[in-house]
CSV table of C-alpha atoms in Angstrom, one decimal:
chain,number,residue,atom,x,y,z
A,104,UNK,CA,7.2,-25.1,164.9
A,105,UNK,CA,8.6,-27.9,163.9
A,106,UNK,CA,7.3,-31.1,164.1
A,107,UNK,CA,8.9,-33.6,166.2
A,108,UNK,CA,8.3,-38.0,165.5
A,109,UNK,CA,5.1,-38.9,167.0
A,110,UNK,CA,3.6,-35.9,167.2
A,111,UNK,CA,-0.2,-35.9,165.3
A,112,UNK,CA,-1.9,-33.8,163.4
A,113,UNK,CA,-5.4,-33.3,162.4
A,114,UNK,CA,-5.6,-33.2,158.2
A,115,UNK,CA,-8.9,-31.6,157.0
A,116,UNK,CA,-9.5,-32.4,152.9
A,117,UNK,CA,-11.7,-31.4,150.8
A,118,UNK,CA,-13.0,-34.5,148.7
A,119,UNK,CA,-15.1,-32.3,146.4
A,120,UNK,CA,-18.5,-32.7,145.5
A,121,UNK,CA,-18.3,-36.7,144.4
A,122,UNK,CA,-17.3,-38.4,147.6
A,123,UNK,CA,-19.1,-36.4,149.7
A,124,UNK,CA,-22.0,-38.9,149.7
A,125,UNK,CA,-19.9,-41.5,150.7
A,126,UNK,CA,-18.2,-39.7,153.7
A,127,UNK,CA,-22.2,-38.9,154.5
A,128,UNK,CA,-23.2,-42.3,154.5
A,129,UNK,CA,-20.0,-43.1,156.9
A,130,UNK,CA,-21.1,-40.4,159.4
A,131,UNK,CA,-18.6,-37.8,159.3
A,132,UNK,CA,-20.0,-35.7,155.9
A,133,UNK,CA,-20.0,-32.3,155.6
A,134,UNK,CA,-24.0,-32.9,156.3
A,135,UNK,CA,-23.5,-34.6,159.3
A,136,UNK,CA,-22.8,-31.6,161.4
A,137,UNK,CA,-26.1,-30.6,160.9
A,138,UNK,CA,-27.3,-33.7,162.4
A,139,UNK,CA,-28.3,-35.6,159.1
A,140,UNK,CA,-26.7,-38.9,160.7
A,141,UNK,CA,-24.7,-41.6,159.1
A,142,UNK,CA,-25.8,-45.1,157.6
A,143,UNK,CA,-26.2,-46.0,161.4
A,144,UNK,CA,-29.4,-43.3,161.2
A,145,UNK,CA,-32.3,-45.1,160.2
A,146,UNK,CA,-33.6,-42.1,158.9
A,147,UNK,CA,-30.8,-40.5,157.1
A,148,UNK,CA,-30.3,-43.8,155.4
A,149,UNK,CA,-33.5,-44.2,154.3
A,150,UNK,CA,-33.9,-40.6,153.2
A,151,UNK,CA,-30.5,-40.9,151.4
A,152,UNK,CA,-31.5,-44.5,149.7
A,153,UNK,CA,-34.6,-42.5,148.3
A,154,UNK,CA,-32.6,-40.0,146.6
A,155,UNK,CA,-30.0,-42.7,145.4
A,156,UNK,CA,-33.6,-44.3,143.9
A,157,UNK,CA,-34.5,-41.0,142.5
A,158,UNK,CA,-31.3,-40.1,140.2
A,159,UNK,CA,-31.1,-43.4,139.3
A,160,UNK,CA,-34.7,-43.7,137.7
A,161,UNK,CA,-34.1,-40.1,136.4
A,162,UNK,CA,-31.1,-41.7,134.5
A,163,UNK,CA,-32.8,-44.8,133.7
A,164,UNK,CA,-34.9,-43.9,130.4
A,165,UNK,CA,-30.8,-42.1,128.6
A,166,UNK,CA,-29.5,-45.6,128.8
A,167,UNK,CA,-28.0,-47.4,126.0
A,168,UNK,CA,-28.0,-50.5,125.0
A,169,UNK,CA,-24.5,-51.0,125.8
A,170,UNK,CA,-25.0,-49.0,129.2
A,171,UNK,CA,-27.7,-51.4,130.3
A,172,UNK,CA,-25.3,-54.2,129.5
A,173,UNK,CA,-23.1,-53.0,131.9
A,174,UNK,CA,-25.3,-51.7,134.6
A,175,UNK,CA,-26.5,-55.7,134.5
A,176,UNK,CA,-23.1,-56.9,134.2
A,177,UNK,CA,-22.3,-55.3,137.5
A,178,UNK,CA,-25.3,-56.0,139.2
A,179,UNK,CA,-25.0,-59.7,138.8
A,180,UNK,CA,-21.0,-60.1,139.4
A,181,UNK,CA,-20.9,-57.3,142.2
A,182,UNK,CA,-24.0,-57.0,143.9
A,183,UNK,CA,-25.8,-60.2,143.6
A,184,UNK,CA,-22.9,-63.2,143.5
A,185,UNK,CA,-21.3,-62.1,147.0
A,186,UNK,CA,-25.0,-62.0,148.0
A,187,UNK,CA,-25.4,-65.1,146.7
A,188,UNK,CA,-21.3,-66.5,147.8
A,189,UNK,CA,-22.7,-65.0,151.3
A,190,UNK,CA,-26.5,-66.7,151.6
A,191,UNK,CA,-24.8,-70.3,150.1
A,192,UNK,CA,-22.0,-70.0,152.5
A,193,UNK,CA,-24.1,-69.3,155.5
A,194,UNK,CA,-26.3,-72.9,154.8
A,195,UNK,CA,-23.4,-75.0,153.7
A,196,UNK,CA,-22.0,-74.0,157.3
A,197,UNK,CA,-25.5,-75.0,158.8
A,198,UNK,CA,-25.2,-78.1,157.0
A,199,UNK,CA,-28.2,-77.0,154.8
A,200,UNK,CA,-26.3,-76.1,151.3
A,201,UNK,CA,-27.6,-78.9,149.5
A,202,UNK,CA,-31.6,-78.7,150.2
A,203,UNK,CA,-31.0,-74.6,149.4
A,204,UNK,CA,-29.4,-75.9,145.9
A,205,UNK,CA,-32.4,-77.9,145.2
A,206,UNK,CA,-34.8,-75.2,146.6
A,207,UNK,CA,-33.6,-72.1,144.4
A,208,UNK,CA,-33.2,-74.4,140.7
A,209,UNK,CA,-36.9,-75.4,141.5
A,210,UNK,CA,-38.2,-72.0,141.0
């Protein structure tokens, strides 16, 4: 039957092994149908974080020098500076930028 404009259709893909955490950790993961939860389950989040924190240490001690360099790299520009861009932008709109500048060069 042919389809007709407007009509919808449900796609199913398989993402393969790699993104599979990631549709987890959104809530609709191949997991999830056995009840595992999303990141909006406590529970499965914490219980996914802990395996996240055991491959990583696992990896941790094959690093090379050039590896670490970039595992740092990306740390400080893409987790911690929006963290940071985030936390200063949240006082400067209380009025309170200046007195966290002082605060965190004191330390």
């Amino acid at each position: 039957h042919a389809m007709k404009a407007g009509d919808q259709v449900e796609l199913l893909v398989d993402y393969g092994e790699a993104y599979e955490d990631v549709r987890e950790r959104k809530g609709y993961g191949k997991d999830n149908n056995k009840l595992c939860g999303g990141d909006d389950d406590d529970a499965a989040r914490l219980k996914r974080n802990f395996v996240d924190r055991e491959m990583v240490q696992q990896d941790i001690p094959d690093l090379k020098l050039f590896d670490m360099f970039y595992l740092v790299e990306y740390l400080t520009n893409d987790v911690l500076a929006p963290i940071d861009q985030r936390i200063r932008g949240s006082f400067s709109a209380n009025g309170q930028a200046e007195s966290f500048t002082r605060h965190s060069r004191s330390q």
